[in-house]
mmCIF file of C-alpha atoms and ligand atoms in Angstrom:
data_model
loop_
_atom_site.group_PDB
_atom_site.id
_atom_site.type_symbol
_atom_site.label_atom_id
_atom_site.label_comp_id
_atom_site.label_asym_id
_atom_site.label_seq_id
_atom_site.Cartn_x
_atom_site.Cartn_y
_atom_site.Cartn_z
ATOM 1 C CA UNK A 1 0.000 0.000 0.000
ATOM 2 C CA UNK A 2 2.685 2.493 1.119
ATOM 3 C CA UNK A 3 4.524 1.122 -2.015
ATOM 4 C CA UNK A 4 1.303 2.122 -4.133
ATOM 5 C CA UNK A 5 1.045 5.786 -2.751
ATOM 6 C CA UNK A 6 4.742 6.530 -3.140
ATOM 7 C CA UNK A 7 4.726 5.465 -6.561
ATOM 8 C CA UNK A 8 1.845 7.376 -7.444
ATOM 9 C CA UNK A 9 2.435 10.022 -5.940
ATOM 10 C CA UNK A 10 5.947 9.845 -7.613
ATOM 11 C CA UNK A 11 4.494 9.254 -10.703
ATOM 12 C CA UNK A 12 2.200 12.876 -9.988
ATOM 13 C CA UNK A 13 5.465 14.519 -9.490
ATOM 14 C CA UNK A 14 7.118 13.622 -12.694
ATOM 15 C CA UNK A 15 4.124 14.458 -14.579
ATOM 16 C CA UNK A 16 4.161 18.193 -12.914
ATOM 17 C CA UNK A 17 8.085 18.163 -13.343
ATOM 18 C CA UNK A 18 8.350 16.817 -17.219
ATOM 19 C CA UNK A 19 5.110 19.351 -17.928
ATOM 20 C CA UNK A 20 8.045 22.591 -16.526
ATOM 21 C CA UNK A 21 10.481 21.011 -18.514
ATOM 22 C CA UNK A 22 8.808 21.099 -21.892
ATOM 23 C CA UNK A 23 8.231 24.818 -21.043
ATOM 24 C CA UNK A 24 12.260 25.206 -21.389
ATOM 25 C CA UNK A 25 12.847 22.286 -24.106
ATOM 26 C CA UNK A 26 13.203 24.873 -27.222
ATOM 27 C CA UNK A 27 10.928 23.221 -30.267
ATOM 28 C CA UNK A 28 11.847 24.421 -33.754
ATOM 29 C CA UNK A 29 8.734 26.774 -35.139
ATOM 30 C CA UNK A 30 9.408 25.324 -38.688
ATOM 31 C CA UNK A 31 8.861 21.988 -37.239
ATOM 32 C CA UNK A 32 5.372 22.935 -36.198
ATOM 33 C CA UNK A 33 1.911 22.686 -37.571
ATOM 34 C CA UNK A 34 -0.417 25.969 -37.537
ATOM 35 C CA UNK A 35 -3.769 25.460 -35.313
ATOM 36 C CA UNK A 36 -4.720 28.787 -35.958
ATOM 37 C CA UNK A 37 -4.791 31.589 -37.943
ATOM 38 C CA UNK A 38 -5.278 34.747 -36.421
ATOM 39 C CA UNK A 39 -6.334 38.035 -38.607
ATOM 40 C CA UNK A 40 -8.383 40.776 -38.704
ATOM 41 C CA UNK A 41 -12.219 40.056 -39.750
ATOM 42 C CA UNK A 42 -13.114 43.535 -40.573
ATOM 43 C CA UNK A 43 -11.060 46.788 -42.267
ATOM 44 C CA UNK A 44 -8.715 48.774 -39.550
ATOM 45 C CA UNK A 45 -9.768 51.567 -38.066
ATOM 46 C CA UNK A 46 -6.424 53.744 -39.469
ATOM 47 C CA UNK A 47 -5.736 57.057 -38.057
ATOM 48 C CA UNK A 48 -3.412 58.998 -36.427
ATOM 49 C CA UNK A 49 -2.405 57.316 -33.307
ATOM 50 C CA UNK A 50 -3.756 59.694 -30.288
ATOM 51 C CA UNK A 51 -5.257 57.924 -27.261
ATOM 52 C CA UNK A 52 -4.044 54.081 -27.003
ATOM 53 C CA UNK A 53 -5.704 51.853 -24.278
ATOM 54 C CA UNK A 54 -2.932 49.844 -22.571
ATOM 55 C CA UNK A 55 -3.799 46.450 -20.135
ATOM 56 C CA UNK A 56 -2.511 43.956 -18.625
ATOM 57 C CA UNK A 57 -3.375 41.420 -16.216
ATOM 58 C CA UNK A 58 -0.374 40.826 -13.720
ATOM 59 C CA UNK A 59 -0.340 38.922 -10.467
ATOM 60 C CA UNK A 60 3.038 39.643 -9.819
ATOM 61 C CA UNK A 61 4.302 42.807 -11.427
ATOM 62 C CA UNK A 62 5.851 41.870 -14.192
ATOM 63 C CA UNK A 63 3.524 42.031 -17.049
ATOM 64 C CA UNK A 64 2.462 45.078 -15.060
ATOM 65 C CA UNK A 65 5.981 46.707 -15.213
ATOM 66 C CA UNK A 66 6.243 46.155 -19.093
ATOM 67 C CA UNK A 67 2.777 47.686 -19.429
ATOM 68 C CA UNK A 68 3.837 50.949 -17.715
ATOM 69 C CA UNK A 69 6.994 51.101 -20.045
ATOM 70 C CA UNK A 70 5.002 50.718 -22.698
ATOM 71 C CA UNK A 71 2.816 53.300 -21.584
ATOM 72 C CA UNK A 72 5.425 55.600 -20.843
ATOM 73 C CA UNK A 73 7.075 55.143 -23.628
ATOM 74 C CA UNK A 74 3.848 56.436 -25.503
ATOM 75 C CA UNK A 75 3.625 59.217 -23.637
ATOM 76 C CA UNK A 76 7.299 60.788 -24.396
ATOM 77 C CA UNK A 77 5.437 60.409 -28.010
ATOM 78 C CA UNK A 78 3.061 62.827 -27.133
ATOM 79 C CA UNK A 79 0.187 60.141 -27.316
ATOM 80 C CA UNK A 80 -2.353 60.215 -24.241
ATOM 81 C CA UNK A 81 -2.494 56.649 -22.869
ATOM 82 C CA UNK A 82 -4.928 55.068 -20.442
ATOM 83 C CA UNK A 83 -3.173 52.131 -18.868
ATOM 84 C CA UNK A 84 -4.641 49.878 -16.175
ATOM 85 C CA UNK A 85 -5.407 46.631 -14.503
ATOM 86 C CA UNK A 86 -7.503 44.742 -15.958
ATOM 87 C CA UNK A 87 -9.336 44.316 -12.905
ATOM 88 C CA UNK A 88 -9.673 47.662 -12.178
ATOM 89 C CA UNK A 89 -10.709 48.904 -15.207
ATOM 90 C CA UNK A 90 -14.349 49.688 -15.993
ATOM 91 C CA UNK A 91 -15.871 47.981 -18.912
ATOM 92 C CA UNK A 92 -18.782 49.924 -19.223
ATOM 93 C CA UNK A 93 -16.846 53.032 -19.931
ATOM 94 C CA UNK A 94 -14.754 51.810 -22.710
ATOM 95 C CA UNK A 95 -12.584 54.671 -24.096
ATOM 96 C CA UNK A 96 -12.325 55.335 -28.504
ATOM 97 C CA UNK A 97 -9.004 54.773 -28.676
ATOM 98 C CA UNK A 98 -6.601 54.487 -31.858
ATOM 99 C CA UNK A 99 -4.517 51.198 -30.302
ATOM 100 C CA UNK A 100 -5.639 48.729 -27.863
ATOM 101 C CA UNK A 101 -2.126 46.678 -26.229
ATOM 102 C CA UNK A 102 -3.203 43.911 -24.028
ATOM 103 C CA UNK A 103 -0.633 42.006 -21.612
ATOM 104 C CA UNK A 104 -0.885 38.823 -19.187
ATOM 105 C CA UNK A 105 2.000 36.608 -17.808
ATOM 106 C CA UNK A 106 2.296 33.085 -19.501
ATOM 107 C CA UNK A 107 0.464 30.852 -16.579
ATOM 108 C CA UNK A 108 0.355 26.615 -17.506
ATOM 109 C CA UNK A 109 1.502 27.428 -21.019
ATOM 110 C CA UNK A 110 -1.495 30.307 -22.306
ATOM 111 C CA UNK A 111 -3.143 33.569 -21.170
ATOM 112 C CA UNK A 112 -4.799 33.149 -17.891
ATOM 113 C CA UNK A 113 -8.398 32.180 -18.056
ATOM 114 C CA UNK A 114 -9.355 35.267 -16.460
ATOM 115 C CA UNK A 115 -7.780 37.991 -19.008
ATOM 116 C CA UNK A 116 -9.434 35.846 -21.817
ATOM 117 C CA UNK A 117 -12.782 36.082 -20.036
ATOM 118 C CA UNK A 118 -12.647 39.139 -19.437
ATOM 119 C CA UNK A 119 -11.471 40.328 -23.286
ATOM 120 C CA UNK A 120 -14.357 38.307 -24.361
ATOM 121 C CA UNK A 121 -16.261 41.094 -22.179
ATOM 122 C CA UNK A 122 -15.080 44.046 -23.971
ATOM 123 C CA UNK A 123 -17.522 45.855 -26.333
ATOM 124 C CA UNK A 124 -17.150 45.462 -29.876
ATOM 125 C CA UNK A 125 -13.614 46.676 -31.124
ATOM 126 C CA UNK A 126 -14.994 47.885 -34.507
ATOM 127 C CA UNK A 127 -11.667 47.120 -36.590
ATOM 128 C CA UNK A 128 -9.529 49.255 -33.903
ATOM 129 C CA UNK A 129 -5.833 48.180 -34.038
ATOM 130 C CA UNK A 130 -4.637 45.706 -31.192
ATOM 131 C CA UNK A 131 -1.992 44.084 -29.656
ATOM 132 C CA UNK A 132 -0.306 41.490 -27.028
ATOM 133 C CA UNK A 133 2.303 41.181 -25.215
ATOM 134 C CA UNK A 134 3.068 38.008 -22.628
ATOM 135 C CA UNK A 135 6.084 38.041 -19.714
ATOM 136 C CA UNK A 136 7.164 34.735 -19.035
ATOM 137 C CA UNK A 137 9.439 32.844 -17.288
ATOM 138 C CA UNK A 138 11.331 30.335 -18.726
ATOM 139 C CA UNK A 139 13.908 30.118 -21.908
ATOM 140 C CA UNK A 140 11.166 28.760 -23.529
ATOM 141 C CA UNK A 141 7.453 28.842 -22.091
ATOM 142 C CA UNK A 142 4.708 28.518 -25.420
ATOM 143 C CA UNK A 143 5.246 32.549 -25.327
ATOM 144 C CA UNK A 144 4.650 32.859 -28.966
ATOM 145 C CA UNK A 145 0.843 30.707 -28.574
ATOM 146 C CA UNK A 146 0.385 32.385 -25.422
ATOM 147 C CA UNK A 147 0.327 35.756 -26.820
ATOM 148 C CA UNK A 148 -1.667 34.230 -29.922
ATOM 149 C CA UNK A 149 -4.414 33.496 -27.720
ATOM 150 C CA UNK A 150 -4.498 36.943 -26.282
ATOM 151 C CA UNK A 151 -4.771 38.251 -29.781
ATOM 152 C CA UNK A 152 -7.561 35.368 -31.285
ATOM 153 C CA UNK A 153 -10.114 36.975 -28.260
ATOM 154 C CA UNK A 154 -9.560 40.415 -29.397
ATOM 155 C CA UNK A 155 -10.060 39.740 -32.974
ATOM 156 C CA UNK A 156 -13.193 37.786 -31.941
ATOM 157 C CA UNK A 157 -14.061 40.786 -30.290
ATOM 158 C CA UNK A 158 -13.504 43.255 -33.432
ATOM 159 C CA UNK A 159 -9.621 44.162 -33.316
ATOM 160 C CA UNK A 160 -7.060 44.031 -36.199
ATOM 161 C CA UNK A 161 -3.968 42.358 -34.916
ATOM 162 C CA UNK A 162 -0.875 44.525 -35.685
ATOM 163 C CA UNK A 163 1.874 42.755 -33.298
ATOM 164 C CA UNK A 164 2.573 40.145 -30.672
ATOM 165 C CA UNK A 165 6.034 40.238 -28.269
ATOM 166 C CA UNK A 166 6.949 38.387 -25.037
ATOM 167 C CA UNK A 167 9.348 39.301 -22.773
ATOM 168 C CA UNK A 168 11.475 37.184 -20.610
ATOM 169 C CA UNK A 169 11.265 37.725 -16.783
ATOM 170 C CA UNK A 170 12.247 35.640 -14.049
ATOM 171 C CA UNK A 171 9.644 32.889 -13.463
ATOM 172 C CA UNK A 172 6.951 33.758 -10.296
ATOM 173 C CA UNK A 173 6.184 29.438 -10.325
ATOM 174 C CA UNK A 174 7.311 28.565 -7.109
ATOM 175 C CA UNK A 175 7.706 24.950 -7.646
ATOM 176 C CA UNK A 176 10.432 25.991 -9.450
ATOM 177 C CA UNK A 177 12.484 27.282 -6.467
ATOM 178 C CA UNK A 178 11.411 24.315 -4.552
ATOM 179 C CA UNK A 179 12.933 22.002 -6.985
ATOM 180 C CA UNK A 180 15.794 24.409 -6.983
ATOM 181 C CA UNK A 181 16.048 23.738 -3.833
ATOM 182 C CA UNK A 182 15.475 20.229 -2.905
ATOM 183 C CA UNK A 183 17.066 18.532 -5.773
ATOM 184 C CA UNK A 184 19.862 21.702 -6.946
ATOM 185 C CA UNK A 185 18.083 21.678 -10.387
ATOM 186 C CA UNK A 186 18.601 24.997 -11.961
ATOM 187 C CA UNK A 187 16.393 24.472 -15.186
ATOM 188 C CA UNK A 188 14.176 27.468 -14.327
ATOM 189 C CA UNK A 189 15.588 30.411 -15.059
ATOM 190 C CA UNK A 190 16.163 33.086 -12.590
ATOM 191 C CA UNK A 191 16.953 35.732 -15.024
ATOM 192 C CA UNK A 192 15.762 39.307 -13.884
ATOM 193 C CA UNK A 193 14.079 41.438 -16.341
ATOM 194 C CA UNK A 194 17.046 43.913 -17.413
ATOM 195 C CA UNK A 195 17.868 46.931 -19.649
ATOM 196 C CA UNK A 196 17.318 44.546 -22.742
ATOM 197 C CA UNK A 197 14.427 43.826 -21.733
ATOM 198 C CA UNK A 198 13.137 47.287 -21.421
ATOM 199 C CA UNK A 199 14.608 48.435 -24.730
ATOM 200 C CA UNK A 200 12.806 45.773 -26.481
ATOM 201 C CA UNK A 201 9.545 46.892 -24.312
ATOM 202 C CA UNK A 202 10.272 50.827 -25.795
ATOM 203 C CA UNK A 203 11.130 49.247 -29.255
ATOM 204 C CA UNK A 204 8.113 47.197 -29.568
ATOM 205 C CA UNK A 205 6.006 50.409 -28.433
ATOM 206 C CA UNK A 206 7.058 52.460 -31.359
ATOM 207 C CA UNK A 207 6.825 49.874 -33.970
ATOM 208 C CA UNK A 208 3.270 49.192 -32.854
ATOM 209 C CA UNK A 209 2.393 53.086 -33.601
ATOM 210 C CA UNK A 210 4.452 53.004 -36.601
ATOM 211 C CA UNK A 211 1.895 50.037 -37.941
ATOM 212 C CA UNK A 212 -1.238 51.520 -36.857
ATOM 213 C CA UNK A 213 -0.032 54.799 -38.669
ATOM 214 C CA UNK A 214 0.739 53.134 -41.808
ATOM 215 C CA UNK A 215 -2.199 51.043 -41.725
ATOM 216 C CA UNK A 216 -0.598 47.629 -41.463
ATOM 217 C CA UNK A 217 -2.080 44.675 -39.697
ATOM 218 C CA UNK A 218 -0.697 41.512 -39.665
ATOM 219 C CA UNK A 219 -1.523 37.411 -40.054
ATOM 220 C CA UNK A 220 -0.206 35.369 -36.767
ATOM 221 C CA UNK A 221 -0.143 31.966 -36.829
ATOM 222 C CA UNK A 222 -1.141 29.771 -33.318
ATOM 223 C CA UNK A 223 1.224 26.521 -33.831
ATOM 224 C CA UNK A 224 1.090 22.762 -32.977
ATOM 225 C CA UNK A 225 3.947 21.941 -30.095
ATOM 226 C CA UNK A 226 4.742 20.161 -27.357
ATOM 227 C CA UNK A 227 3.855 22.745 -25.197
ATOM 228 C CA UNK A 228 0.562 23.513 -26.653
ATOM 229 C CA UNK A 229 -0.462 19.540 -26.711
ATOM 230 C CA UNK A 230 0.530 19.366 -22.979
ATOM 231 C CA UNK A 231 -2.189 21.754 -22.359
ATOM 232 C CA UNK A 232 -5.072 19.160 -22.893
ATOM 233 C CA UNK A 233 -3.490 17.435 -20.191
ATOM 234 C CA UNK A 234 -4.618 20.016 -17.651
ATOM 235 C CA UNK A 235 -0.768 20.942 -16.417
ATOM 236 C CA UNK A 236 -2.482 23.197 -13.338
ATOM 237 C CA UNK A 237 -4.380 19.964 -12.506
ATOM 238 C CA UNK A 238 -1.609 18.113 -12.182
ATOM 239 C CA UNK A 239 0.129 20.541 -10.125
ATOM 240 C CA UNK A 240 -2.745 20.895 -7.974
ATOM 241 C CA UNK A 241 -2.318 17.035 -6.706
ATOM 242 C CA UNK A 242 1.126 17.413 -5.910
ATOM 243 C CA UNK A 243 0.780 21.051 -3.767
ATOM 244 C CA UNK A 244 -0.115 19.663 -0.391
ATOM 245 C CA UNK A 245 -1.471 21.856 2.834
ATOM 246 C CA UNK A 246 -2.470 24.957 0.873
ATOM 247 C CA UNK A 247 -3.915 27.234 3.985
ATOM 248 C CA UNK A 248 -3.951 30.401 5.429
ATOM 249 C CA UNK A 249 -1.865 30.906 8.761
ATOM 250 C CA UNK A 250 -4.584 31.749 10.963
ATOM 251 C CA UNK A 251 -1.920 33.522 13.483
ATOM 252 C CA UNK A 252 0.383 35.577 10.786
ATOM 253 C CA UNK A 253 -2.724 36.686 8.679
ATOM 254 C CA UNK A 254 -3.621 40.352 9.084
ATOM 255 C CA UNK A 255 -6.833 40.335 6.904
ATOM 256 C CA UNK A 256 -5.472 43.050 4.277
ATOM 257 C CA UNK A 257 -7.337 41.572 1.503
ATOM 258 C CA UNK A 258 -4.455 41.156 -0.763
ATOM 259 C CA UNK A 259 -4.917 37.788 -1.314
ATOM 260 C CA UNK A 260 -8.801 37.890 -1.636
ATOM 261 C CA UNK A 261 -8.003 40.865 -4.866
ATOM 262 C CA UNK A 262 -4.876 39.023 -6.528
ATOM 263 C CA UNK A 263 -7.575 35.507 -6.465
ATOM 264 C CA UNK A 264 -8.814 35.646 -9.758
ATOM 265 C CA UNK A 265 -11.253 31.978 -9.072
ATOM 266 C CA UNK A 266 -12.761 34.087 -5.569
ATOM 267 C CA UNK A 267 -11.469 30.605 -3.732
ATOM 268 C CA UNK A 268 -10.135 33.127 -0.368
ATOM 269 C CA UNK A 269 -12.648 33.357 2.391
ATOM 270 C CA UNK A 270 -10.583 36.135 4.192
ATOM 271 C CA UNK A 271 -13.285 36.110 7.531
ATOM 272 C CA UNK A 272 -13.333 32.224 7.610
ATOM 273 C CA UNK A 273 -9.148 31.711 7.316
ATOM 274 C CA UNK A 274 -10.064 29.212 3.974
ATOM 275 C CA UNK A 275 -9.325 28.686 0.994
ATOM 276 C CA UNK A 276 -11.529 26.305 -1.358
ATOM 277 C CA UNK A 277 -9.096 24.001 -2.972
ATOM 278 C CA UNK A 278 -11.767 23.002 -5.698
ATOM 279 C CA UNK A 279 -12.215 26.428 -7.492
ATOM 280 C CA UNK A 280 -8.492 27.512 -6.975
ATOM 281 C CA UNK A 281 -6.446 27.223 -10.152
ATOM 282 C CA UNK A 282 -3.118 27.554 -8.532
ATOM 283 C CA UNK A 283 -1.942 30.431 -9.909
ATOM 284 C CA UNK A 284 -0.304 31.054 -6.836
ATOM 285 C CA UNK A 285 -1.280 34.789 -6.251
ATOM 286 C CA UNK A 286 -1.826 34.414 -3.109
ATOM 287 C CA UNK A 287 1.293 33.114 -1.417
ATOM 288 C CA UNK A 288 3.525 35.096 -4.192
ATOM 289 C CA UNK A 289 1.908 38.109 -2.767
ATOM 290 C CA UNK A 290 1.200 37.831 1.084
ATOM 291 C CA UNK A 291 3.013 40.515 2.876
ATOM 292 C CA UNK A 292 3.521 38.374 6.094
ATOM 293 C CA UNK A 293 3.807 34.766 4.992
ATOM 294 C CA UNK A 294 0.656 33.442 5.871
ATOM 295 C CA UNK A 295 -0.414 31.797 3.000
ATOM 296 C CA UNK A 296 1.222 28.289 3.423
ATOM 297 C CA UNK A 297 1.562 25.387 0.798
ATOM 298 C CA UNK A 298 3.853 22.488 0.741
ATOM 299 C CA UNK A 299 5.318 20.536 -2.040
ATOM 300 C CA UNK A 300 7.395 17.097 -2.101
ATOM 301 C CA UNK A 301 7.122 17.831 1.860
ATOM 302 C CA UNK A 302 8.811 20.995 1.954
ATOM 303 C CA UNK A 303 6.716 24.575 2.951
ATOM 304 C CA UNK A 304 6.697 26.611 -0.395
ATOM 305 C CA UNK A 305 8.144 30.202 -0.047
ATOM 306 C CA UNK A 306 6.305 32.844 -2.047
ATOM 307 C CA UNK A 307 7.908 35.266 -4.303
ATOM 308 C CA UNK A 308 8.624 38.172 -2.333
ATOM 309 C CA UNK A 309 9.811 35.873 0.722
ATOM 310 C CA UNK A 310 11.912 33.823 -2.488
ATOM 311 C CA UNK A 311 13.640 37.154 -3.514
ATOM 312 C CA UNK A 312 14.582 38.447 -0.099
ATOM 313 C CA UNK A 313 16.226 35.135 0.467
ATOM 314 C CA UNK A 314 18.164 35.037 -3.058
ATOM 315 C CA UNK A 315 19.032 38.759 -2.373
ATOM 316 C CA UNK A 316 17.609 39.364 -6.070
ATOM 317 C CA UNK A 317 16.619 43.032 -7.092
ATOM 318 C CA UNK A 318 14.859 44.087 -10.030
ATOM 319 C CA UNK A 319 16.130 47.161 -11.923
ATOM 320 C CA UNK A 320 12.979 49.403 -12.680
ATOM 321 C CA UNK A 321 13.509 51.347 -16.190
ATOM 322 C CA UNK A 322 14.709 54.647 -15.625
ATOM 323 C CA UNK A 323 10.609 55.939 -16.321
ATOM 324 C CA UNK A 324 9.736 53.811 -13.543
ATOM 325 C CA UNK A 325 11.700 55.085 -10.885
ATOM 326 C CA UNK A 326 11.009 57.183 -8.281
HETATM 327 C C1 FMN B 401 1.047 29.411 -12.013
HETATM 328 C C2 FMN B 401 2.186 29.814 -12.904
HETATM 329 C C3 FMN B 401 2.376 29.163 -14.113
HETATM 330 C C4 FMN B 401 3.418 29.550 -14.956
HETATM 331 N N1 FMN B 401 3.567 28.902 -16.156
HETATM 332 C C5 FMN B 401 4.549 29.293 -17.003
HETATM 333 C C6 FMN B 401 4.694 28.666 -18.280
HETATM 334 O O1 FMN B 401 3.937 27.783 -18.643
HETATM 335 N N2 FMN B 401 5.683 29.096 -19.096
HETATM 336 C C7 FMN B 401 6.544 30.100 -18.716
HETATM 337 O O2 FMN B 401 7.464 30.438 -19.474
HETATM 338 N N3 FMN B 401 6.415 30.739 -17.513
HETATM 339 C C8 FMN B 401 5.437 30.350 -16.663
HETATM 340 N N4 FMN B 401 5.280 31.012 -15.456
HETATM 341 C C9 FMN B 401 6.117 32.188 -15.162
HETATM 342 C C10 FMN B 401 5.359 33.506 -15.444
HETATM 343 O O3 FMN B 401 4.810 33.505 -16.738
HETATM 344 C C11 FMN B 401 6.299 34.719 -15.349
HETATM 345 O O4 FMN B 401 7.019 34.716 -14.176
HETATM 346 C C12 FMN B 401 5.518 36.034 -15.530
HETATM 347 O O5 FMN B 401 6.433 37.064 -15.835
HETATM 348 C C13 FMN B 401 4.694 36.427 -14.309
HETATM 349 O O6 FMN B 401 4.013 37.633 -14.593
HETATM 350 P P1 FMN B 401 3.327 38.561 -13.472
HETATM 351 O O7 FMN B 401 4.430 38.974 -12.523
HETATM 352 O O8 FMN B 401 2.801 39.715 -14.226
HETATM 353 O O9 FMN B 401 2.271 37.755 -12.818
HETATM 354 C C14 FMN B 401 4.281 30.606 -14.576
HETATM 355 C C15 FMN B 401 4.093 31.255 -13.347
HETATM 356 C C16 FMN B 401 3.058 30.865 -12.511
HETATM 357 C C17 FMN B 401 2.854 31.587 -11.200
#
């Protein structure tokens, strides 16, 4: 019996551990089959580009951080931008804008349920221009089909693609530290956004103005990989057997709510100390951003640390861009 459970629960672990490594195992796009085809459906609203609408879903910071550079870097343009949250942002008072850019981190190998849902909410786009950008974490992460899907639910909502980036950040999936830690494996990458980074943010920025103004959308292409295929497999499902205890620490919480806003499947019960383990999608919000530690998970038999509690312990600093700072 004991036999039975430890090779199961083995055999759980492996599947959660082989599902990272495909993220990283790099997969020749020539190689791969397209599974969609993703273009505008009516004529491009082509103007000058005045007001742009940049969002981004973040739980993190870093697709939030590339958004603002974005933003910013709009802005020395001269072009009035209206960048938020997309939970904070009100739907009912959607802006005419010239350029819509929509962001969201790379979570289980696509966009996050939640920013899909929640583009599939937005008005009709009426041929306006539109974009996406993903942050990810690992040398390889489905980046390219991630930011696809982004862009197939705003064309499905009206938009005319005109460009799709990703940019590389360290990885916020704390299984990946764990493993790190317990068996010295260093195949997740702890690279820190850097100045590259940001110059490719600026870069992409003006390129996507210089389309709109010129009146150029673009054909992107969803492909067939490894990746992609391992997605029918439920990879958060799988991860979800193998994270153990998930809780909050009745005596370190201090009710601030942060985890009950960053919970995109409402699973927190902030007065009750719970947390439903059947709607939660492990995204792990909520222990990557708990100011006192008292969201508690274990995995392989070790407690999980969160992101910020990961950092202090690596000593690793992120560089804001110079617009950021200050
Ligand atoms: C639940 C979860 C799943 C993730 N899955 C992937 C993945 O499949 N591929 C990848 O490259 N990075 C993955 N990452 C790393 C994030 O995409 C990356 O760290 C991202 O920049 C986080 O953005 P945020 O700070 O805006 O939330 C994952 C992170 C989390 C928390």
């Amino acid at each position: 019996m004991e036999l039975k459970k430890t090779t199961r629960r083995t055999f759980l672990r492996n599947m959660a551990v082989s599902a990272a490594a495909i993220s990283i195992t790099p997969v020749p796009a020539s190689a791969c089959m397209t599974i969609d085809t993703i273009k505008g459906n009516v004529p491009m609203k082509k103007r000058d580009v005045k007001h742009v609408l940049v969002l981004w879903y973040s739980q993190t910071g870093n697709t939030e951080r590339m958004g603002r550079l974005i933003s910013k870097t709009l802005e020395k343009r001269g072009i009035t931008v209206t960048a938020s949250e997309m939970r904070e942002f009100d739907l009912s008072h959607f802006p005419d804008v010239d350029l819509i850019i929509a962001g969201s981190p790379v979570f289980y190998y696509d966009t996050p349920d939640y920013a899909k849902k929640w583009i599939d909410a937005m008005p009709d786009l009426k041929g306006t221009p539109v974009a996406a950008y993903v942050t990810y974490g690992g040398p390889e992460g489905n980046q390219h089909n991630a930011a696809c899907s982004i862009l197939r639910h705003l064309s499905d909502r009206g938009g005319v693609p005109v460009g799709l980036k990703w940019f590389m950040n360290m990885s916020t999936f704390p299984l990946a530290w764990s493993e790190e830690k317990v068996h010295h494996k260093t195949w997740m990458s702890r690279d820190l956004p850097n100045e590259n980074t940001y110059k490719d943010a600026r870069a992409y920025a003006s390129f996507l103005v210089s389309q709109v103004e010129q009146g150029k959308d673009s054909v992107f292409s969803k492909k067939l990989t490894l990746r992609e295929m391992s997605i029918f497999f439920g990879p958060e499902w799988w991860t979800k057997k193998i994270v153990k205890n998930h809780s909050i620490d009745k005596d370190k919480c201090i009710q601030c709510g942060t985890c009950v806003d960053k919970c995109p499947a409402h699973a927190i019960d902030i007065d009750q100390f719970k947390i439903d383990r059947k709607s939660c999608v492990l995204c792990f919000g909520c222990i990557n951003n708990c100011p006192v530690q008292a969201v508690t998970m274990t995995y392989n038999g070790e407690k999980v640390s969160g992101y910020p509690e990961f950092m202090k312990q690596k000593k690793l600093k992120i560089i804001e861009p110079e617009e950021l700072q200050g």
